[in-house]
XYZ file of C-alpha atoms in Angstrom:
641
model
C 123.865 26.249 84.797
C 120.780 24.094 84.247
C 121.343 24.293 80.488
C 124.943 23.162 80.916
C 123.726 20.253 83.045
C 121.223 19.140 80.381
C 123.881 19.397 77.673
C 126.163 17.278 79.822
C 123.446 14.676 80.211
C 122.875 14.520 76.434
C 126.565 14.008 75.810
C 126.682 11.195 78.384
C 123.545 9.681 76.836
C 125.267 9.642 73.459
C 128.352 8.163 75.107
C 126.491 5.106 76.412
C 124.847 4.595 73.023
C 121.263 5.726 73.516
C 120.632 5.297 69.795
C 121.427 1.598 70.132
C 118.672 1.306 72.773
C 116.148 2.479 70.217
C 117.131 -0.518 68.132
C 115.984 -2.823 70.949
C 112.510 -2.757 69.396
C 113.954 -4.269 66.256
C 115.750 -6.821 68.378
C 112.472 -7.857 70.009
C 110.852 -8.175 66.605
C 113.696 -10.348 65.391
C 113.359 -12.601 68.393
C 109.614 -12.902 67.857
C 110.047 -13.795 64.180
C 112.708 -16.358 65.046
C 110.606 -18.074 67.716
C 107.497 -18.094 65.537
C 109.378 -19.469 62.522
C 110.987 -22.291 64.523
C 107.664 -23.393 66.031
C 104.828 -22.438 63.678
C 106.339 -23.630 60.398
C 106.809 -27.289 61.483
C 103.457 -27.214 63.269
C 101.662 -25.852 60.218
C 103.327 -28.364 57.882
C 102.359 -31.269 60.112
C 98.760 -29.993 60.386
C 98.365 -29.643 56.612
C 99.733 -33.124 55.937
C 97.584 -34.695 58.667
C 94.459 -33.001 57.384
C 95.112 -34.038 53.775
C 95.611 -37.681 54.781
C 92.568 -37.723 57.047
C 90.381 -36.007 54.455
C 91.271 -38.530 51.741
C 90.711 -41.486 54.071
C 87.398 -40.131 55.283
C 86.122 -39.460 51.745
C 87.042 -42.999 50.678
C 85.301 -44.515 53.684
C 82.193 -42.438 53.001
C 82.124 -43.553 49.377
C 82.563 -47.191 50.397
C 79.767 -46.855 52.956
C 77.441 -45.526 50.250
C 78.338 -48.455 47.960
C 77.700 -51.004 50.716
C 74.423 -49.306 51.581
C 73.164 -49.536 47.984
C 74.114 -53.211 47.793
C 72.300 -53.950 51.027
C 69.178 -52.165 49.769
C 69.168 -54.278 46.634
C 69.599 -57.427 48.738
C 66.608 -56.505 50.915
C 64.617 -55.682 47.796
C 65.372 -59.117 46.291
C 64.248 -60.744 49.526
C 60.903 -58.934 49.334
C 60.349 -59.764 45.672
C 61.273 -63.420 46.130
C 58.606 -63.646 48.787
C 56.093 -62.107 46.385
C 57.210 -64.524 43.647
C 56.582 -67.475 45.966
C 53.085 -66.202 46.724
C 52.345 -65.916 43.022
C 53.284 -69.602 42.512
C 51.133 -71.039 45.307
C 47.826 -71.074 43.340
C 49.386 -73.559 40.892
C 49.672 -76.098 43.731
C 46.086 -75.708 44.922
C 43.660 -77.872 42.898
C 40.612 -76.058 44.288
C 41.874 -72.738 42.954
C 42.656 -74.232 39.549
C 39.244 -75.950 39.341
C 37.386 -72.701 40.120
C 39.387 -70.752 37.519
C 38.576 -73.385 34.893
C 34.816 -72.783 35.467
C 35.025 -69.152 34.409
C 36.909 -69.402 31.139
C 36.172 -67.093 28.237
C 37.125 -63.804 26.693
C 38.371 -61.089 29.036
C 35.444 -59.031 30.264
C 32.777 -61.556 29.224
C 32.179 -62.897 32.748
C 29.097 -61.887 34.680
C 29.157 -63.314 38.179
C 30.692 -66.078 40.295
C 28.928 -68.581 42.464
C 28.780 -67.729 46.118
C 30.483 -70.959 47.117
C 33.357 -70.370 44.693
C 33.675 -66.766 45.828
C 33.930 -67.801 49.492
C 36.589 -70.446 48.796
C 38.727 -68.034 46.790
C 38.358 -65.337 49.424
C 39.507 -67.735 52.154
C 42.509 -68.703 50.048
C 43.623 -65.142 49.219
C 42.991 -63.911 52.751
C 45.178 -66.682 54.148
C 48.010 -65.697 51.818
C 47.730 -61.985 52.691
C 47.461 -62.566 56.448
C 50.006 -60.604 58.557
C 51.559 -58.993 55.493
C 51.016 -55.227 55.931
C 53.063 -54.500 52.812
C 50.415 -56.201 50.635
C 47.374 -54.155 49.726
C 45.568 -57.022 47.999
C 45.943 -60.453 46.323
C 43.697 -60.834 43.282
C 42.972 -63.963 41.201
C 41.460 -63.078 37.828
C 39.908 -65.628 35.462
C 40.210 -65.420 31.693
C 36.677 -64.007 31.534
C 37.495 -61.215 34.025
C 35.870 -62.672 37.164
C 37.910 -61.204 40.052
C 38.498 -63.009 43.349
C 40.220 -60.930 46.072
C 41.033 -60.960 49.766
C 39.495 -57.483 49.978
C 35.889 -56.756 50.781
C 33.480 -56.939 47.866
C 32.745 -53.244 48.277
C 36.424 -52.367 47.673
C 36.908 -54.158 44.318
C 34.808 -54.820 41.242
C 33.425 -58.371 40.822
C 34.180 -58.371 37.066
C 37.053 -56.479 35.442
C 38.151 -56.127 31.848
C 41.941 -56.041 31.940
C 42.217 -55.466 28.210
C 41.369 -51.821 28.860
C 44.411 -51.327 31.092
C 47.709 -50.499 29.409
C 49.827 -51.743 32.261
C 47.990 -55.127 32.316
C 49.117 -55.862 28.749
C 52.658 -56.450 30.036
C 51.516 -59.764 31.569
C 50.415 -61.181 28.211
C 53.065 -63.357 26.626
C 55.145 -63.740 29.804
C 54.633 -67.534 29.587
C 53.928 -67.899 33.300
C 57.049 -66.019 34.494
C 56.505 -63.538 37.312
C 56.641 -59.895 36.291
C 57.088 -56.664 38.278
C 54.755 -53.882 37.211
C 55.856 -50.272 37.915
C 53.645 -47.918 39.948
C 50.150 -47.768 38.449
C 46.519 -47.255 39.452
C 44.591 -50.558 39.083
C 41.178 -50.233 37.489
C 39.552 -53.001 39.510
C 39.343 -50.852 42.650
C 36.057 -49.030 43.121
C 36.006 -45.258 43.134
C 37.531 -43.811 46.304
C 39.971 -46.708 46.665
C 42.282 -45.704 43.792
C 45.963 -45.317 44.605
C 49.296 -46.168 43.041
C 50.669 -49.630 43.718
C 53.597 -51.751 42.552
C 52.313 -55.159 41.494
C 53.853 -58.610 41.070
C 51.867 -60.446 38.408
C 51.918 -63.851 36.723
C 49.903 -65.795 34.163
C 48.409 -68.907 35.813
C 48.669 -71.902 33.450
C 47.208 -75.373 33.922
C 50.093 -77.652 35.054
C 48.761 -80.458 32.842
C 47.791 -78.691 29.622
C 49.751 -75.411 30.058
C 46.607 -73.589 29.039
C 46.122 -70.162 30.619
C 43.534 -70.280 33.396
C 43.853 -66.651 34.541
C 46.139 -64.241 36.343
C 47.361 -63.423 39.831
C 48.131 -59.845 40.859
C 49.756 -58.960 44.198
C 49.502 -55.207 44.872
C 52.383 -53.959 47.040
C 52.103 -50.652 48.873
C 54.697 -48.005 48.034
C 55.345 -47.699 51.759
C 56.902 -51.185 51.696
C 59.776 -49.808 49.599
C 59.997 -46.802 51.869
C 60.424 -49.079 54.882
C 63.458 -50.636 53.241
C 65.036 -47.161 53.340
C 63.627 -46.024 56.681
C 66.911 -46.507 58.536
C 68.903 -44.375 56.106
C 69.819 -40.771 56.892
C 69.438 -38.624 53.817
C 71.582 -35.541 53.770
C 70.725 -32.316 52.029
C 70.012 -32.710 48.280
C 70.593 -36.531 48.418
C 68.488 -38.944 46.346
C 67.989 -42.740 46.176
C 65.940 -44.344 43.385
C 64.956 -47.790 42.114
C 64.475 -48.287 38.348
C 63.587 -51.387 36.329
C 65.287 -52.815 33.255
C 63.313 -50.403 31.048
C 64.632 -47.433 33.071
C 61.209 -46.789 34.559
C 61.092 -45.315 38.047
C 59.817 -47.806 40.608
C 60.479 -45.784 43.758
C 62.481 -42.717 44.789
C 63.380 -41.226 48.163
C 64.875 -37.763 48.576
C 65.737 -35.502 51.469
C 63.095 -33.105 52.698
C 64.623 -30.191 50.777
C 65.829 -32.223 47.788
C 64.285 -32.497 44.314
C 63.766 -35.603 42.202
C 66.930 -36.622 40.349
C 65.161 -39.142 38.095
C 63.822 -36.583 35.637
C 67.191 -34.802 35.090
C 68.966 -38.132 34.617
C 66.298 -39.390 32.216
C 66.157 -36.152 30.239
C 69.920 -36.234 29.693
C 69.811 -39.945 28.784
C 72.326 -40.705 31.500
C 70.580 -43.494 33.395
C 72.526 -46.089 31.410
C 75.592 -44.063 30.456
C 77.142 -43.779 33.886
C 79.305 -46.455 35.386
C 78.381 -48.005 38.692
C 80.522 -45.699 40.859
C 81.755 -42.322 39.677
C 81.453 -38.573 40.232
C 79.052 -36.730 37.940
C 77.826 -33.195 37.285
C 74.060 -32.701 37.379
C 72.192 -29.398 37.345
C 75.391 -27.541 38.213
C 76.165 -29.704 41.287
C 78.696 -32.493 41.820
C 77.374 -35.879 42.949
C 78.743 -39.309 43.798
C 76.810 -41.732 41.531
C 76.551 -45.282 42.929
C 74.580 -47.918 40.997
C 73.910 -51.584 41.794
C 71.999 -53.887 39.425
C 70.156 -57.035 40.526
C 70.315 -59.930 38.070
C 67.368 -61.576 39.781
C 64.785 -58.779 39.642
C 66.323 -56.665 36.899
C 66.076 -53.645 39.204
C 68.846 -51.119 39.715
C 69.336 -49.115 42.888
C 70.902 -45.705 42.154
C 72.241 -43.357 44.846
C 73.122 -39.708 44.217
C 74.979 -38.079 47.115
C 76.282 -34.489 46.855
C 80.043 -34.250 47.068
C 79.586 -31.476 49.640
C 77.810 -33.977 51.892
C 80.603 -36.513 51.508
C 83.149 -33.838 52.335
C 81.087 -32.476 55.228
C 83.049 -34.325 57.881
C 86.264 -33.317 56.153
C 85.134 -29.723 56.411
C 84.353 -30.182 60.090
C 87.780 -31.707 60.538
C 89.297 -28.752 58.734
C 87.467 -26.378 61.059
C 88.668 -28.316 64.081
C 92.220 -28.460 62.713
C 92.245 -24.741 61.978
C 90.861 -23.946 65.424
C 93.470 -26.135 67.097
C 96.187 -24.621 64.918
C 95.097 -21.103 65.822
C 95.043 -22.048 69.493
C 98.550 -23.497 69.244
C 99.728 -20.458 67.304
C 98.306 -18.179 69.978
C 100.043 -20.196 72.702
C 103.327 -20.146 70.781
C 102.972 -16.437 70.091
C 102.334 -15.735 73.777
C 105.348 -17.846 74.734
C 107.482 -16.058 72.130
C 106.357 -12.680 73.427
C 107.151 -13.678 77.001
C 110.594 -14.964 76.089
C 111.458 -11.963 73.956
C 110.082 -9.685 76.646
C 112.258 -11.267 79.301
C 115.301 -10.957 77.076
C 114.749 -7.350 76.000
C 113.017 -6.031 79.139
C 116.195 -4.515 80.721
C 116.952 -2.548 77.551
C 113.341 -1.322 77.201
C 113.235 -0.308 80.863
C 116.504 1.616 80.539
C 115.218 3.306 77.392
C 112.025 4.440 79.142
C 114.039 5.837 82.044
C 116.174 7.849 79.645
C 113.130 9.190 77.789
C 111.667 10.449 81.073
C 114.989 12.022 81.987
C 115.063 13.748 78.612
C 111.616 15.165 79.434
C 112.961 16.664 82.666
C 112.341 13.955 85.297
C 115.754 13.521 86.950
C 114.450 11.223 89.682
C 114.584 8.135 87.458
C 116.580 5.148 88.756
C 117.027 1.588 87.559
C 115.980 -0.547 90.538
C 116.458 -4.021 89.029
C 119.461 -5.048 87.003
C 121.474 -8.139 86.363
C 125.178 -8.785 86.592
C 125.807 -8.810 82.838
C 126.731 -5.932 80.521
C 123.227 -4.424 80.756
C 123.535 -4.457 84.536
C 126.782 -2.496 84.301
C 125.133 0.085 82.056
C 122.224 0.361 84.527
C 124.536 0.987 87.466
C 126.394 3.628 85.463
C 123.064 5.240 84.598
C 122.122 5.460 88.287
C 125.437 7.099 89.227
C 125.082 9.575 86.391
C 121.512 10.481 87.428
C 122.542 11.056 91.032
C 125.168 13.549 89.944
C 122.799 15.296 87.488
C 120.084 15.469 90.130
C 122.473 17.048 92.647
C 123.641 19.702 90.199
C 120.139 20.409 88.880
C 118.675 20.616 92.386
C 121.096 23.347 93.398
C 120.019 25.594 90.514
C 116.319 24.728 90.202
C 115.455 24.874 93.903
C 116.909 28.382 94.191
C 114.533 29.591 91.471
C 111.561 27.927 93.174
C 112.348 29.547 96.520
C 112.503 32.983 94.900
C 109.077 32.520 93.238
C 107.522 31.237 96.473
C 108.744 34.307 98.293
C 107.153 36.583 95.685
C 103.870 34.658 95.896
C 103.784 34.890 99.689
C 104.254 38.632 99.446
C 101.334 38.944 97.049
C 99.101 36.750 99.194
C 99.826 38.723 102.318
C 98.483 41.800 100.617
C 95.116 40.046 100.121
C 94.834 38.735 103.656
C 91.114 38.333 104.480
C 91.669 39.830 107.931
C 92.641 43.067 106.273
C 89.275 43.087 104.427
C 87.302 42.218 107.579
C 89.058 44.956 109.594
C 88.365 47.481 106.871
C 84.649 46.616 106.774
C 84.491 46.795 110.583
C 86.013 50.292 110.474
C 83.373 51.390 107.921
C 80.654 49.889 110.121
C 81.885 51.781 113.182
C 81.922 55.038 111.233
C 78.327 54.401 110.098
C 77.250 53.720 113.672
C 78.880 56.925 114.893
C 77.111 58.863 112.133
C 73.885 56.981 112.980
C 73.542 55.570 109.455
C 71.731 52.359 110.363
C 71.129 51.276 106.772
C 74.797 51.656 105.898
C 75.744 49.688 109.002
C 73.308 46.921 108.108
C 74.615 46.718 104.556
C 78.242 46.589 105.706
C 77.422 43.895 108.267
C 75.602 41.828 105.656
C 78.477 42.282 103.210
C 80.911 41.053 105.843
C 78.836 37.945 106.361
C 78.808 37.343 102.633
C 82.575 37.629 102.424
C 83.156 35.355 105.402
C 80.827 32.727 103.929
C 82.477 32.763 100.509
C 86.124 33.156 101.622
C 86.547 31.479 104.964
C 84.395 28.351 104.526
C 86.202 25.922 102.210
C 83.642 23.128 102.428
C 81.759 22.218 99.248
C 78.719 21.020 101.237
C 76.951 23.126 103.913
C 73.763 22.760 105.912
C 70.581 24.312 104.601
C 70.504 26.568 107.687
C 73.924 28.039 106.772
C 72.919 28.495 103.127
C 69.702 30.297 104.158
C 71.673 32.594 106.467
C 73.863 33.536 103.503
C 70.773 34.177 101.342
C 69.283 36.319 104.123
C 72.436 38.470 104.222
C 72.204 38.978 100.467
C 68.498 39.888 100.666
C 69.147 42.461 103.430
C 71.501 44.342 101.109
C 68.900 44.239 98.310
C 66.145 45.429 100.659
C 68.156 48.507 101.497
C 68.825 49.027 97.800
C 65.100 48.902 96.902
C 63.900 50.948 99.889
C 62.116 48.069 101.584
C 59.957 47.145 98.581
C 61.431 43.639 98.592
C 60.119 40.999 100.993
C 61.220 37.378 101.416
C 59.295 34.643 103.230
C 60.849 31.374 104.418
C 58.663 28.286 104.755
C 60.881 25.510 106.085
C 60.151 22.253 107.813
C 62.182 21.907 110.993
C 63.864 18.648 109.996
C 65.351 20.055 106.760
C 67.641 22.611 108.431
C 70.422 20.053 108.966
C 70.256 18.652 105.450
C 73.449 19.166 103.440
C 73.293 21.086 100.158
C 75.973 22.362 97.766
C 77.405 25.707 98.803
C 76.069 28.803 96.939
C 73.153 26.866 95.413
C 70.240 29.165 96.467
C 71.676 32.699 96.220
C 71.800 32.639 92.353
C 68.110 31.659 92.272
C 67.136 34.547 94.570
C 69.304 36.902 92.532
C 67.616 35.809 89.276
C 64.201 36.274 90.881
C 65.100 39.851 91.885
C 66.968 40.957 88.761
C 64.887 39.263 86.042
C 61.534 38.604 87.710
C 60.398 41.409 90.040
C 62.824 44.241 89.293
C 60.146 46.012 87.231
C 57.719 45.926 90.141
C 60.349 47.227 92.550
C 61.154 50.157 90.356
C 57.761 51.856 90.563
C 55.790 50.142 93.318
C 55.103 51.432 96.792
C 56.540 50.035 99.930
C 55.136 46.642 100.843
C 51.676 45.571 99.751
C 50.767 43.873 96.538
C 52.827 46.277 94.415
C 56.139 45.235 96.007
C 58.340 42.260 95.211
C 57.726 38.986 97.035
C 59.983 35.937 97.171
C 59.000 32.670 98.825
C 61.681 30.120 99.743
C 60.337 26.744 100.889
C 61.830 23.327 101.587
C 60.075 20.008 102.241
C 61.047 16.386 102.536
C 59.376 14.006 100.092
C 60.326 10.356 100.476
C 64.150 10.352 100.081
C 64.358 13.735 98.336
C 64.731 17.295 99.513
C 62.619 19.668 97.409
C 63.611 23.357 97.575
C 61.613 25.965 95.665
C 62.217 29.685 95.064
C 59.076 31.510 93.851
C 58.518 35.167 92.958
C 55.563 37.336 91.945
C 57.293 38.746 88.883
C 56.222 38.962 85.268
C 56.528 35.206 84.565
C 57.009 33.592 81.166
C 55.017 32.066 78.320
C 54.750 28.259 78.150
C 56.873 28.069 75.015
C 59.606 30.075 76.706
C 59.391 27.830 79.787
C 59.821 24.754 77.590
C 62.900 26.246 75.970
C 64.269 27.279 79.368
C 63.839 23.771 80.829
C 65.389 22.303 77.701
C 68.321 24.672 78.107
C 68.833 23.583 81.690
C 68.614 19.862 80.889
C 70.531 20.047 77.574
C 67.638 18.586 75.524
C 66.476 19.399 71.997
C 63.696 21.884 71.288
C 62.285 22.333 67.755
C 65.164 20.435 66.199
C 67.815 22.572 67.988
C 70.028 21.244 70.761
C 70.069 23.626 73.716
C 72.912 23.546 76.177
C 72.483 26.646 78.219
C 73.863 29.100 75.651
C 72.189 32.429 74.821
C 69.794 31.209 72.093
C 66.542 32.794 73.436
C 64.880 36.155 72.915
C 66.116 39.064 74.930
C 62.677 39.265 76.530
C 63.847 36.455 78.769
C 67.070 37.693 80.363
C 66.982 34.861 82.863
C 68.275 32.579 80.085
C 71.422 34.686 79.476
C 74.690 33.905 81.147
C 76.405 37.298 81.470
C 80.019 37.545 82.412
C 79.077 39.224 85.692
C 76.888 36.393 86.939
C 78.595 34.014 89.359
C 76.352 31.059 88.587
C 73.419 30.521 86.195
C 70.571 28.070 86.125
C 72.479 25.825 83.758
C 75.501 25.884 86.068
C 73.310 24.977 89.073
C 71.776 22.043 87.188
C 75.226 20.812 86.203
C 76.419 21.023 89.807
C 73.435 18.989 90.979
C 74.105 16.334 88.332
C 77.784 16.150 89.259
C 77.106 15.884 93.012
C 73.928 13.762 93.081
C 73.739 12.149 89.641
C 71.033 12.314 86.991
C 68.238 11.707 89.524
C 68.613 15.271 90.830
C 67.933 18.374 88.818
C 66.314 21.765 88.363
C 62.915 22.630 86.876
C 61.228 25.984 86.137
C 57.476 26.583 86.067
C 55.180 29.611 85.979
C 52.802 31.658 83.862
C 52.657 35.198 82.435
C 51.994 37.776 85.142
C 52.133 35.170 87.928
C 55.877 34.863 88.399
C 58.181 31.864 88.236
C 59.031 29.027 90.595
C 62.362 27.231 90.409
C 62.431 23.808 92.115
C 65.566 21.917 93.110
C 65.415 18.151 93.649
C 68.247 16.975 95.926
C 69.002 13.525 97.254
C 68.500 13.548 101.034
C 71.729 13.974 102.984
C 72.109 15.214 106.542
C 75.067 16.591 108.379
C 77.113 13.794 109.879
C 75.972 11.128 107.368
């Protein structure tokens, strides 16, 4: 009848269109795609267009900023050079300076010394001009004969200098009194130890009346002065800014800390003059924005090379921000689409799940929430159908269950523990009548064992109860071995009420008898040193209960002990993982887990780990001929805690 009921359910399921419910997943997918298309496509299009417009605007503004920066640098540079030009003209308006220069006329390098009075006057003049000008290293007035007057100390410069030996000094000849900018050079008039590169503004000094050359003026400018003009600029990675003269000679260059000089590559390719003022170029495999501004006053050109990646850095950051915002919006839209589609398709999915569970045999399924639309009508019909199926199925299925329960009760009654206890009591009474005391003691002990294992359902017992069970087991073994077995208990009073797992000590005592001292029991005499001894002790140490079971058996070698402990703990010994299986020599039967054993050492260790965690455990120690001691470490727990 149950089969007919299930067939009826399947036909009804087909009638209401269960196959169409399976298509609800496709319906949810369609709704998701529709929602995502209507929201994400316009959002993505708007984001792409906004980013493209912003990126172009930002790149143009960055390029314009670089152009304005280069122009401003050239303006500041002109201001500095105009100041130097003015200083170079001042000696022509000082008659004292001109008169002193006239005294020391002659061929360059022919002068010997200057009068002290003339030297002091010239030093006062040059020092006044160089006062409070940290960018000036020195102002030097040089006569035609090479006599040198300077604002610097006499120990810093030579008194007489032959400029004809200096290549850079030759550029001043023939300039007809016009100021001239000399590129970085090392002047020869500084004494040894004072040499350094300087940029100099020089001029031939001619007599205003006769236009005859009286000498020269050289103003040495520190390279740091040009660096200060660029000190407020932030150089990005691989950026470069250089100043070149009309002969394409490098006057000054500033690069980023990790950048290389761009002057040499530009000069080697002959591209210092080829490029227009503002354009994008390729140099050493990298793209740069090349900005150049030429000064008609000084003849200097300021050239800026900025990597395109630096210019587009902010655009990249904007792209990252735009993508992150787009992903966030997409996630929000996707979540909203999922929620909407879920609310729309949830009744169908719920009804489908109910039907799947019914198909698996659960006829208690009911639809508890339904609307008033067509899906609500199907849900109400489903509930009525399930009530009828459940009624019919219950009539057949419950009859079968009652029959099986009756059979099980009959089997259990045959194994009633009272029947076993009464039988053992009858055997005990017969032994007493026949005055077989040993048989009576064994039967009594066996009864206690059965009551402890069958009647008591608790997983945790007191140590006193566990020891009583062990004592009953030992009594049976003592009768078996004719009194050659002796057990000694050494317990602190406060440990008797501590809770321990049930049947945790008896397997240890059994192992000690069967695998440790059985050989001694077989041939030894009663009692004495030749018999078997077992010591059971328990002490409290801090928050732990330590229980040890020791015997005077044959013991084990250290290597075997290591393998045994590894077996108990599941560690690795000699490259082999040990997990309590029979992987040891047969000389150590304590390691074997025979089918007849109720619990083994490995099982005891696992029980301790399960009950108390990894802090508790089991260890084995001993030596050959001295027996073994098994120690249990248990977290302290008393009855009633």
